[in-house]
PDB file of N, CA and C in Angstrom:
ATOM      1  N   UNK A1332      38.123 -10.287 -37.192  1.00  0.00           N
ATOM      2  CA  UNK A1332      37.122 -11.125 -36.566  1.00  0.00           C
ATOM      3  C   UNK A1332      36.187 -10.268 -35.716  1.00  0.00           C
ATOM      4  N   UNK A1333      35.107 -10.697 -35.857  1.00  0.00           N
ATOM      5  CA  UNK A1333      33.385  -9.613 -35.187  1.00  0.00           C
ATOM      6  C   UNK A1333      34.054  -9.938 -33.827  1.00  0.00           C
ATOM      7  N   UNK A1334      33.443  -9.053 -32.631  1.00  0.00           N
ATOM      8  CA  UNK A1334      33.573  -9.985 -31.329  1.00  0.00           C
ATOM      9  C   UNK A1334      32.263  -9.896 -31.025  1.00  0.00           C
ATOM     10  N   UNK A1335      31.024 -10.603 -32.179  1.00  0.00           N
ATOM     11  CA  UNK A1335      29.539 -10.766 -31.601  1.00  0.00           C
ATOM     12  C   UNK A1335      29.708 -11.472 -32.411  1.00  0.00           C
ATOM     13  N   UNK A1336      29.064 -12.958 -32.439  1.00  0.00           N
ATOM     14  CA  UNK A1336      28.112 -13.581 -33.123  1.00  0.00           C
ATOM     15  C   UNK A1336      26.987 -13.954 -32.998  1.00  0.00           C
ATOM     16  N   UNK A1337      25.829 -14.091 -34.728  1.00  0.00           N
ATOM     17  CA  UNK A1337      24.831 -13.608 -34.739  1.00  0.00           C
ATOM     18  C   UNK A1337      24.501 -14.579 -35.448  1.00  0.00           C
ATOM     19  N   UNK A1338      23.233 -15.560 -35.058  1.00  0.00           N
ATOM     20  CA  UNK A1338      22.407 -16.778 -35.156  1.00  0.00           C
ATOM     21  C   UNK A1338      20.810 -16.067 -35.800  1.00  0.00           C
ATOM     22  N   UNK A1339      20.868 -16.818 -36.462  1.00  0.00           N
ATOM     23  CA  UNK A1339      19.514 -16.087 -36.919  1.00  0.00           C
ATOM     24  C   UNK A1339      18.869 -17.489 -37.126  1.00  0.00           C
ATOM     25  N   UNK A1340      17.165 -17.949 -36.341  1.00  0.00           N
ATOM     26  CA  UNK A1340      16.707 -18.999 -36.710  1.00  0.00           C
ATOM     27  C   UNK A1340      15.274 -18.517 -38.148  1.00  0.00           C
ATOM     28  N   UNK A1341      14.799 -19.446 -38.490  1.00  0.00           N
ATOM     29  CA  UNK A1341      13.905 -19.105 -39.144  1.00  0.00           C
ATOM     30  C   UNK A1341      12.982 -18.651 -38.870  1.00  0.00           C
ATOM     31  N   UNK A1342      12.614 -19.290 -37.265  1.00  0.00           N
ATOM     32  CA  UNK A1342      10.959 -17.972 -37.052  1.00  0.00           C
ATOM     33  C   UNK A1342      11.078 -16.616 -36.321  1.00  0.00           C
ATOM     34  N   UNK A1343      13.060 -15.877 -36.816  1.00  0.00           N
ATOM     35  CA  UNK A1343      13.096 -14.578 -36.491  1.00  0.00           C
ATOM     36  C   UNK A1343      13.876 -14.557 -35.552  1.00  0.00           C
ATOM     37  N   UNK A1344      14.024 -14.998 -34.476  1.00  0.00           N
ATOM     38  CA  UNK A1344      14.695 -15.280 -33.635  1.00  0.00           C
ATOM     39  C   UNK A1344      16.236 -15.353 -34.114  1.00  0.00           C
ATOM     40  N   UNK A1345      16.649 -14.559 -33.043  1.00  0.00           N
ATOM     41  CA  UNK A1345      18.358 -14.288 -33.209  1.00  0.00           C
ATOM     42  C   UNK A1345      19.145 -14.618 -31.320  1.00  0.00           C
ATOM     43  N   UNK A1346      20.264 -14.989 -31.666  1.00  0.00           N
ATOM     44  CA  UNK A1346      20.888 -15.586 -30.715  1.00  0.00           C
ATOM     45  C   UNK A1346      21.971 -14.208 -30.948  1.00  0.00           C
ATOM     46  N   UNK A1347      22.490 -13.164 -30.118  1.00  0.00           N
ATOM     47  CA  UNK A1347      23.646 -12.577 -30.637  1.00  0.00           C
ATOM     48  C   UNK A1347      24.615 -12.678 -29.316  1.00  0.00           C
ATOM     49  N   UNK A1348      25.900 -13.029 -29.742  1.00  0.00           N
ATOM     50  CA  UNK A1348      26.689 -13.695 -28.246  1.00  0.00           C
ATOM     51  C   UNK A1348      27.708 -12.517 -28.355  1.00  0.00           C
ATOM     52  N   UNK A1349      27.816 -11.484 -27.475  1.00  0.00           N
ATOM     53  CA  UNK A1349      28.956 -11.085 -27.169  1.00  0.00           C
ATOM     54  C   UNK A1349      29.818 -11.097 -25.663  1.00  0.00           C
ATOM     55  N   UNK A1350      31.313 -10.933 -25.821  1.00  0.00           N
ATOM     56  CA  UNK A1350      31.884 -11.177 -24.936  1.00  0.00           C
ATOM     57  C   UNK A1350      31.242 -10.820 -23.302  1.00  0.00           C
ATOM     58  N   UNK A1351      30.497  -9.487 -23.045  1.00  0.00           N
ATOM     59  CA  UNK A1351      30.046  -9.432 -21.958  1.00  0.00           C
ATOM     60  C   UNK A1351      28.615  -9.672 -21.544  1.00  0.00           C
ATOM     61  N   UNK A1352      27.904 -10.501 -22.582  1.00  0.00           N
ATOM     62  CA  UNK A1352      26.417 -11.190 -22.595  1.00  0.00           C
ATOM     63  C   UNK A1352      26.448 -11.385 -23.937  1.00  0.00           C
ATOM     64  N   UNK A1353      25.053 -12.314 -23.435  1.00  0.00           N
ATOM     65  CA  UNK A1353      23.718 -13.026 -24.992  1.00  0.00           C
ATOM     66  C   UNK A1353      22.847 -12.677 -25.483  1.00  0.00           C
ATOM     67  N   UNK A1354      22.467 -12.073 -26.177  1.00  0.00           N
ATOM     68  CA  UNK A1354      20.991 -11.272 -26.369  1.00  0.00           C
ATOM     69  C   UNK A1354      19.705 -12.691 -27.152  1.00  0.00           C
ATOM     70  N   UNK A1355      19.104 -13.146 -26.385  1.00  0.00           N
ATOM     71  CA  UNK A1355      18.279 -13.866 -27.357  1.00  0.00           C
ATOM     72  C   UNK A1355      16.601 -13.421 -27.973  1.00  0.00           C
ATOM     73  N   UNK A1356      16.342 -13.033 -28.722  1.00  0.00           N
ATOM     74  CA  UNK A1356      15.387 -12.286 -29.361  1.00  0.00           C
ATOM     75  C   UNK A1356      15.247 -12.147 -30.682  1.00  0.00           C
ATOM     76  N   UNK A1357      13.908 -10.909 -31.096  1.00  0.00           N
ATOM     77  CA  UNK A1357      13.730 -10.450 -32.362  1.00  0.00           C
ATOM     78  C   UNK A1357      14.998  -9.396 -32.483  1.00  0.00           C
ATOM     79  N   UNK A1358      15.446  -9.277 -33.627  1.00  0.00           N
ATOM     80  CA  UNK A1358      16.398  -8.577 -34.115  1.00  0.00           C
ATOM     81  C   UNK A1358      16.441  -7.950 -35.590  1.00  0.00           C
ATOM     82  N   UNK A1359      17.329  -6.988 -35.671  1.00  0.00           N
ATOM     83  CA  UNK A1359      17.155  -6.447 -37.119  1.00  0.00           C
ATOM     84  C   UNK A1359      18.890  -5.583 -37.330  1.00  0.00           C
ATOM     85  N   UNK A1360      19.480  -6.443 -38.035  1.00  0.00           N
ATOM     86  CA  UNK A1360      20.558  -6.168 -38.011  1.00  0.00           C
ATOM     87  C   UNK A1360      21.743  -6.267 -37.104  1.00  0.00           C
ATOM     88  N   UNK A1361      21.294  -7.372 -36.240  1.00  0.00           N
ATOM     89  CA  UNK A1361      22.179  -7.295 -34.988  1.00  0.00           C
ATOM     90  C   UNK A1361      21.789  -6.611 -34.310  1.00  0.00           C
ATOM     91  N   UNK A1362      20.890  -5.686 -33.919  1.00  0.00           N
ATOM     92  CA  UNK A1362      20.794  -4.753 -33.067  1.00  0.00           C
ATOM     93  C   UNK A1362      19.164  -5.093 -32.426  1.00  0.00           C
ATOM     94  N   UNK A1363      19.183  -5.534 -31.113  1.00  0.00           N
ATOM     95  CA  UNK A1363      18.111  -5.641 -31.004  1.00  0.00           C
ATOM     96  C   UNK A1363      16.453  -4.816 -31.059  1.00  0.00           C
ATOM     97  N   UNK A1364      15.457  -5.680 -31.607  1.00  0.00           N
ATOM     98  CA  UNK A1364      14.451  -5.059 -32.151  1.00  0.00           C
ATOM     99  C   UNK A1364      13.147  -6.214 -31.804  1.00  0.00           C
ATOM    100  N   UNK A1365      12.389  -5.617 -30.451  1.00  0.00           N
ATOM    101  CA  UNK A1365      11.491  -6.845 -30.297  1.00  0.00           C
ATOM    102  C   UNK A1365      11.506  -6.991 -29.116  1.00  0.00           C
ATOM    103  N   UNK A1366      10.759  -8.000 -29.334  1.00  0.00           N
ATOM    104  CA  UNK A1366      10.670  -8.417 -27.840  1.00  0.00           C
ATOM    105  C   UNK A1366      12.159  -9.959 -27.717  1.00  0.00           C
ATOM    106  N   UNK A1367      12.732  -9.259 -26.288  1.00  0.00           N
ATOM    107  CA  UNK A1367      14.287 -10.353 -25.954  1.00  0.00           C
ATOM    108  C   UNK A1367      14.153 -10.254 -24.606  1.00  0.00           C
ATOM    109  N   UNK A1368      15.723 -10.796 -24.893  1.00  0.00           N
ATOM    110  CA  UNK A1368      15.865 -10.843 -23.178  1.00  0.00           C
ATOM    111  C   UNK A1368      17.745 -10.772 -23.502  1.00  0.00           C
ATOM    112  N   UNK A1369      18.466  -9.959 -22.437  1.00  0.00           N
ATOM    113  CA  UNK A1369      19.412 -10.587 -22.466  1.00  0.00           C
ATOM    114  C   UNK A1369      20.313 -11.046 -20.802  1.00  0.00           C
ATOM    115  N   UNK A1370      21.323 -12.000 -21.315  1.00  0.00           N
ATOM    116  CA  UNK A1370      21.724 -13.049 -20.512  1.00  0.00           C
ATOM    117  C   UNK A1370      23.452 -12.602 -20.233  1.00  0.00           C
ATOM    118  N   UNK A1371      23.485 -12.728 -18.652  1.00  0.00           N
ATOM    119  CA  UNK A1371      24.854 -12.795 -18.315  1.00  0.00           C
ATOM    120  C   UNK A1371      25.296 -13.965 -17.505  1.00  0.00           C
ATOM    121  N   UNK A1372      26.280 -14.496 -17.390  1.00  0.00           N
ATOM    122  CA  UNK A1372      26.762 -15.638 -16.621  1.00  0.00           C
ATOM    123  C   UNK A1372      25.763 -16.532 -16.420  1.00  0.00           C
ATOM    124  N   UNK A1373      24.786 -16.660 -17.739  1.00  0.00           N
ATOM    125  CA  UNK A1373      23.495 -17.797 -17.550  1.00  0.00           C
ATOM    126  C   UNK A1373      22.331 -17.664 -16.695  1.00  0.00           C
ATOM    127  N   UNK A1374      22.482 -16.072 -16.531  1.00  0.00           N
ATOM    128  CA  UNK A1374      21.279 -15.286 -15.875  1.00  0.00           C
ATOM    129  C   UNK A1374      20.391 -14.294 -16.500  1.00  0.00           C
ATOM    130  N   UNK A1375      18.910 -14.422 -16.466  1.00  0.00           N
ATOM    131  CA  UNK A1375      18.695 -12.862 -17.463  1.00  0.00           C
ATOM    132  C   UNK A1375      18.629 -11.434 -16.562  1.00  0.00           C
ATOM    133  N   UNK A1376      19.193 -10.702 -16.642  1.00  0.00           N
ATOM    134  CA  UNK A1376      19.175  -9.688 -16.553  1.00  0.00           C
ATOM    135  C   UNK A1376      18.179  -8.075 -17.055  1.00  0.00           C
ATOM    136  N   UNK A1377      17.660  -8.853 -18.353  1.00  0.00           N
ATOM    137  CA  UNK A1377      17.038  -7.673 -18.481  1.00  0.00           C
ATOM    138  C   UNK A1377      16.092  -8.523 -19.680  1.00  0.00           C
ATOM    139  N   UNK A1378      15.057  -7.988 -19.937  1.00  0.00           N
ATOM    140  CA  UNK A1378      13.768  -8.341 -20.735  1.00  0.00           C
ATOM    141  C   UNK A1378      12.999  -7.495 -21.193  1.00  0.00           C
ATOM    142  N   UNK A1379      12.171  -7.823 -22.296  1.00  0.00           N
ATOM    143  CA  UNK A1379      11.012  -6.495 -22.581  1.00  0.00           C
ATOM    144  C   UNK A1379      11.409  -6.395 -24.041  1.00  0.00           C
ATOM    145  N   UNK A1380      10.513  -5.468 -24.717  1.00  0.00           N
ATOM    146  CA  UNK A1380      10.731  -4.893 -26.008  1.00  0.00           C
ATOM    147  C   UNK A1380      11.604  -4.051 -26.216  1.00  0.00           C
ATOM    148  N   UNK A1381      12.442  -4.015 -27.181  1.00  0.00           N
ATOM    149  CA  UNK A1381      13.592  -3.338 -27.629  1.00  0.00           C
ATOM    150  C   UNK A1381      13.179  -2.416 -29.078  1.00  0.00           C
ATOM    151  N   UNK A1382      13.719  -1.509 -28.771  1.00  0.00           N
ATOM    152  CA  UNK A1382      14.080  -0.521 -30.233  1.00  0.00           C
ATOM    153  C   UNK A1382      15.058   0.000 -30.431  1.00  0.00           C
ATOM    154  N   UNK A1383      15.991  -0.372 -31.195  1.00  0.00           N
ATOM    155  CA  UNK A1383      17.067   0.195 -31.805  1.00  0.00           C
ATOM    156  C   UNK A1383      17.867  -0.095 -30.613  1.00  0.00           C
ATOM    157  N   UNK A1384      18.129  -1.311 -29.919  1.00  0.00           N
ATOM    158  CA  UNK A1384      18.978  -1.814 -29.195  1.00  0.00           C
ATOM    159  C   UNK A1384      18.597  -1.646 -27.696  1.00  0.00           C
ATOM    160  N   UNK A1385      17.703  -0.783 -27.487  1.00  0.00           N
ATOM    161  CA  UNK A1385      17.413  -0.498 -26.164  1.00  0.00           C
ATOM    162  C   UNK A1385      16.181  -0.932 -25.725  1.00  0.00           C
ATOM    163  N   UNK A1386      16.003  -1.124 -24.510  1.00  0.00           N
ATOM    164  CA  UNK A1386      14.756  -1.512 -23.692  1.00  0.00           C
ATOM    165  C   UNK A1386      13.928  -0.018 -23.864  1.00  0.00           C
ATOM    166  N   UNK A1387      12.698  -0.439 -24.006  1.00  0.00           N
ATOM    167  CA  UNK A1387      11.526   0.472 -24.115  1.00  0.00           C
ATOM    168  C   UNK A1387      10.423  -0.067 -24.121  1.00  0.00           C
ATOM    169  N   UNK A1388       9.647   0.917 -23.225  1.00  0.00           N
ATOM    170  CA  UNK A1388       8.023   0.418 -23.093  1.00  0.00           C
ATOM    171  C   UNK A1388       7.871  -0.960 -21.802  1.00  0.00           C
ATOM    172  N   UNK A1389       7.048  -1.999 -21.839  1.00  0.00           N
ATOM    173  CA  UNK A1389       7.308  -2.663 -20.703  1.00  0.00           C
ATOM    174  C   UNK A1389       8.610  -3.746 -20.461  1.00  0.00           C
ATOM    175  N   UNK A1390       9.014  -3.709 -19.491  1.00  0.00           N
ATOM    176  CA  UNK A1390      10.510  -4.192 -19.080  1.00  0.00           C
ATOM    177  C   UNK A1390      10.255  -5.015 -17.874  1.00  0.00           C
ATOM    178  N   UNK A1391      11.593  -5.928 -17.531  1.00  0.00           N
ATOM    179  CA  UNK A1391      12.090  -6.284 -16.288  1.00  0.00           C
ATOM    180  C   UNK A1391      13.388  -6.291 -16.705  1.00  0.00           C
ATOM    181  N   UNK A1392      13.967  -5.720 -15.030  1.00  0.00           N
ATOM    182  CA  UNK A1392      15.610  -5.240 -14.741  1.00  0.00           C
ATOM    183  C   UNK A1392      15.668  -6.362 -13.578  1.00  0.00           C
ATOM    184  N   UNK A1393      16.871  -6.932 -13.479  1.00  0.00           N
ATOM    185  CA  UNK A1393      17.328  -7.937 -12.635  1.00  0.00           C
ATOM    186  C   UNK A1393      18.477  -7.240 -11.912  1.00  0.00           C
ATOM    187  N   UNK A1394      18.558  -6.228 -11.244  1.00  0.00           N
ATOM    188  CA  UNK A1394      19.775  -5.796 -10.942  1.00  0.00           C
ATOM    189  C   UNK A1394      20.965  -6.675  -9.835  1.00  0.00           C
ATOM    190  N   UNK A1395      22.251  -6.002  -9.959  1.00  0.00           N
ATOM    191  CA  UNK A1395      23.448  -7.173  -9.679  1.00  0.00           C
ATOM    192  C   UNK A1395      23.080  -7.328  -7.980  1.00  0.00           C
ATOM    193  N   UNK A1396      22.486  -6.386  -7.350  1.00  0.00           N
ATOM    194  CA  UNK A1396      22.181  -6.706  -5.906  1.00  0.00           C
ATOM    195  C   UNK A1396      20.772  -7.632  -5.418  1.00  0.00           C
ATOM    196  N   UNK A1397      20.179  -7.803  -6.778  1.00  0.00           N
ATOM    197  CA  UNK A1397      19.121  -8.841  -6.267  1.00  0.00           C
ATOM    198  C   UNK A1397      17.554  -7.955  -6.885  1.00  0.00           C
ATOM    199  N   UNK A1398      17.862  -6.896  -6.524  1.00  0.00           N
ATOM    200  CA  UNK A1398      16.323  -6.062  -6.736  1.00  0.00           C
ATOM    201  C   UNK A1398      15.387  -6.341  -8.140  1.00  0.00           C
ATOM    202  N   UNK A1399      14.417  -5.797  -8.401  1.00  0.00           N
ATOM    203  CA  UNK A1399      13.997  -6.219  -9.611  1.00  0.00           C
ATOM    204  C   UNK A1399      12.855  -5.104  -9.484  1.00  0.00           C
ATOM    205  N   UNK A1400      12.878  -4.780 -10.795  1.00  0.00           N
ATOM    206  CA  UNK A1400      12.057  -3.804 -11.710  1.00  0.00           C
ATOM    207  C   UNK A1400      11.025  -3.765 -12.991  1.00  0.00           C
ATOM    208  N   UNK A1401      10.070  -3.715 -12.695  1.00  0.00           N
ATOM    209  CA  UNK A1401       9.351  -4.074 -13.319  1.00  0.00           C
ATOM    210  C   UNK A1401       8.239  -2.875 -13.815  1.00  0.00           C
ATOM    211  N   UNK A1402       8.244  -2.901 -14.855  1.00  0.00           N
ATOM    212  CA  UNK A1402       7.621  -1.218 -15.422  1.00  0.00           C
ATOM    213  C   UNK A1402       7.643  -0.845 -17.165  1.00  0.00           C
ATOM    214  N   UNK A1403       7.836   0.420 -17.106  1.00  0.00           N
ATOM    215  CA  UNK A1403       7.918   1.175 -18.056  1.00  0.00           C
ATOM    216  C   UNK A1403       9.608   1.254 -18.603  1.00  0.00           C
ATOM    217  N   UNK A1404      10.284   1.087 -19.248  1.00  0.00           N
ATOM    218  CA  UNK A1404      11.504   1.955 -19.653  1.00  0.00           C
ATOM    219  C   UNK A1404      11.578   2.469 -20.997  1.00  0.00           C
ATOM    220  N   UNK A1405      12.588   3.497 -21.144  1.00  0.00           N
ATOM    221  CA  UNK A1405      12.510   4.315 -22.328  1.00  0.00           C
ATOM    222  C   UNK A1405      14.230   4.684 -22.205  1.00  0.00           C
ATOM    223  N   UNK A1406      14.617   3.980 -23.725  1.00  0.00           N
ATOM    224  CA  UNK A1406      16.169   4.234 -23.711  1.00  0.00           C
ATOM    225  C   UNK A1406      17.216   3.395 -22.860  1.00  0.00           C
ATOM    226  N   UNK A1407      16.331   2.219 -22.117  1.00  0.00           N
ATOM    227  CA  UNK A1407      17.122   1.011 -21.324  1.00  0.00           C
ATOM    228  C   UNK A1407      17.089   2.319 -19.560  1.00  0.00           C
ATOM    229  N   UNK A1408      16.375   2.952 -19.283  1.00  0.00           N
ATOM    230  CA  UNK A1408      16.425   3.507 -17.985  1.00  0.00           C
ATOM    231  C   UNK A1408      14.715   3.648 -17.569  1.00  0.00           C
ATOM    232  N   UNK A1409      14.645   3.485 -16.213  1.00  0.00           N
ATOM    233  CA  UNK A1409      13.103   3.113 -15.683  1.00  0.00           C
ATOM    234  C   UNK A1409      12.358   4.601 -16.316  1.00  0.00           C
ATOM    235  N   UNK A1410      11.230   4.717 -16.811  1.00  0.00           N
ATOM    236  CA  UNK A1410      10.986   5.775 -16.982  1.00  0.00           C
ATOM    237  C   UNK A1410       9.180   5.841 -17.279  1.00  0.00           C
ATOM    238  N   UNK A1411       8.672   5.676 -15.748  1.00  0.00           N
ATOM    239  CA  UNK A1411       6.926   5.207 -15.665  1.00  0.00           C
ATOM    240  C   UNK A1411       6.586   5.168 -14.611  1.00  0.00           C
ATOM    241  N   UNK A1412       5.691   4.720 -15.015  1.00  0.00           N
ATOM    242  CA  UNK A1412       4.585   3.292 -14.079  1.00  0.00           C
ATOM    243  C   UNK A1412       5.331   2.282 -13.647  1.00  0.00           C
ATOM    244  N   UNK A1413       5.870   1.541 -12.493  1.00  0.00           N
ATOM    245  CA  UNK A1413       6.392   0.488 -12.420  1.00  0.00           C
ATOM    246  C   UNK A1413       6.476   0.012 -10.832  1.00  0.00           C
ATOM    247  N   UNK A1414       6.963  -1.408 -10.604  1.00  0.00           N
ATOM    248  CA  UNK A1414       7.074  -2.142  -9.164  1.00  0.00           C
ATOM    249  C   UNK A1414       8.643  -2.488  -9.422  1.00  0.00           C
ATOM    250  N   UNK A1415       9.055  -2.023  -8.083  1.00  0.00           N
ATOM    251  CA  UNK A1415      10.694  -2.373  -7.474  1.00  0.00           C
ATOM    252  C   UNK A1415      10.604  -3.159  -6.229  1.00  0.00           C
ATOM    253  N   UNK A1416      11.076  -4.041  -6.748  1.00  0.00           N
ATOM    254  CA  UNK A1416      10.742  -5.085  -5.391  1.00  0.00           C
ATOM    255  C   UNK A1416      12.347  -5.777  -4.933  1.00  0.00           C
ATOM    256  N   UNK A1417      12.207  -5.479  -3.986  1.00  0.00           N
ATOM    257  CA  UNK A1417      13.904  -5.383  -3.506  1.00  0.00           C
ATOM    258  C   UNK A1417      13.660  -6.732  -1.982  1.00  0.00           C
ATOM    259  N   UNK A1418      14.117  -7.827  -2.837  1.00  0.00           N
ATOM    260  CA  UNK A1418      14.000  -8.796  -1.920  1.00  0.00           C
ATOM    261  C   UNK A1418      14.840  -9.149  -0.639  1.00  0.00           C
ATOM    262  N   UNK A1419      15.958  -8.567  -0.497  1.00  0.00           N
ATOM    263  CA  UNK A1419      16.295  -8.787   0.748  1.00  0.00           C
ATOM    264  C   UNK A1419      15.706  -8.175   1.923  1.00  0.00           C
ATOM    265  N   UNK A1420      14.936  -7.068   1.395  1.00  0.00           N
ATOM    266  CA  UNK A1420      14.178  -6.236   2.765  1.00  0.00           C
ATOM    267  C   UNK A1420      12.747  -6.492   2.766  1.00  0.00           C
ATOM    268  N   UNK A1421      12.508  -7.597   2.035  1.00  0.00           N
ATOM    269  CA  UNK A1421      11.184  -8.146   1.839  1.00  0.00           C
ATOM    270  C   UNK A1421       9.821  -7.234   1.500  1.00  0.00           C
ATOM    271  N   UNK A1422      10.387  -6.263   0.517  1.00  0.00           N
ATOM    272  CA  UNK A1422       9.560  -4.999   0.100  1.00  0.00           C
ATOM    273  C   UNK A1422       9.694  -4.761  -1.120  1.00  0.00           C
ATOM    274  N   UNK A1423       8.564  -4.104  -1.418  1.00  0.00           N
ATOM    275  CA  UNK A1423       8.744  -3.238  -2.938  1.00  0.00           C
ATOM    276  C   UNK A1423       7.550  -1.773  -2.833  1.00  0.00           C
ATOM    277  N   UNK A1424       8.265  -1.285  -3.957  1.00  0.00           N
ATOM    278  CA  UNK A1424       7.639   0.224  -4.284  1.00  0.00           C
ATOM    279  C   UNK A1424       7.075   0.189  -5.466  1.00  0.00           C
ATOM    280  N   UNK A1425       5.657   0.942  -5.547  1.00  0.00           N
ATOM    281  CA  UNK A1425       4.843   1.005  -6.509  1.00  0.00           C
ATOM    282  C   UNK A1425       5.133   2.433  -6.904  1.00  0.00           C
ATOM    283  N   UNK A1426       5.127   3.338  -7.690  1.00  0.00           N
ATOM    284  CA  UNK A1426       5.256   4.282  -7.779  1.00  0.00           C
ATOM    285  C   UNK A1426       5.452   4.747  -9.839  1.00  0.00           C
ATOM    286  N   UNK A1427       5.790   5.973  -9.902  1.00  0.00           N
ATOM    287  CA  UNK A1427       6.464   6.149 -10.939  1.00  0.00           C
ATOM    288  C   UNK A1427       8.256   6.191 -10.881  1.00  0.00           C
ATOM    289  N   UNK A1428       8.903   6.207 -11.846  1.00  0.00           N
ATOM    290  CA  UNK A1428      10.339   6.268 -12.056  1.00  0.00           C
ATOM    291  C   UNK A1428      10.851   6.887 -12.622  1.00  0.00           C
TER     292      UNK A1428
END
């Protein structure tokens, strides 16, 4: 038995559920390809275009302490142009990453 399952609707769109998240998006083989998002405990966590499973090019990161990232990534890690906006200290950083 897989421990992912993989929904495929007709206009491309794939649902892929595994035990430690959801990926809902374009896909190509199970592996995400496109623009998604994926979902933990009914939260998204991460968004943007994917290649070959990874975040690349423009993104948002939801990280587990609250912060959020918004930018460039390459390979699922910040890697640009981008805004970190870290809401409990009621701030964010413009910068590269």
């Amino acid at each position: 038995m897989s421990d992912y399952h993989n929904f495929c609707f007709s206009n491309g769109i794939s649902v892929i559920k595994r035990p430690e998240n959801t990926y809902i998006g374009y896909s190509r083989f199970s592996v995400p390809q496109g623009m998604g998002c994926f979902y933990k405990n009914y939260r998204i966590y991460s968004k943007g275009i994917f290649s070959n499973g990874f975040l690349n090019e423009m993104c948002t990161i939801m990280q587990e302490n609250g912060d959020i990232y918004e930018g460039i990534c390459k390979n699922d890690q910040l890697s640009g142009e981008g805004v970190l906006f870290k809401p409990r200290e009621n701030s964010f950083f413009y910068g590269y990453f």
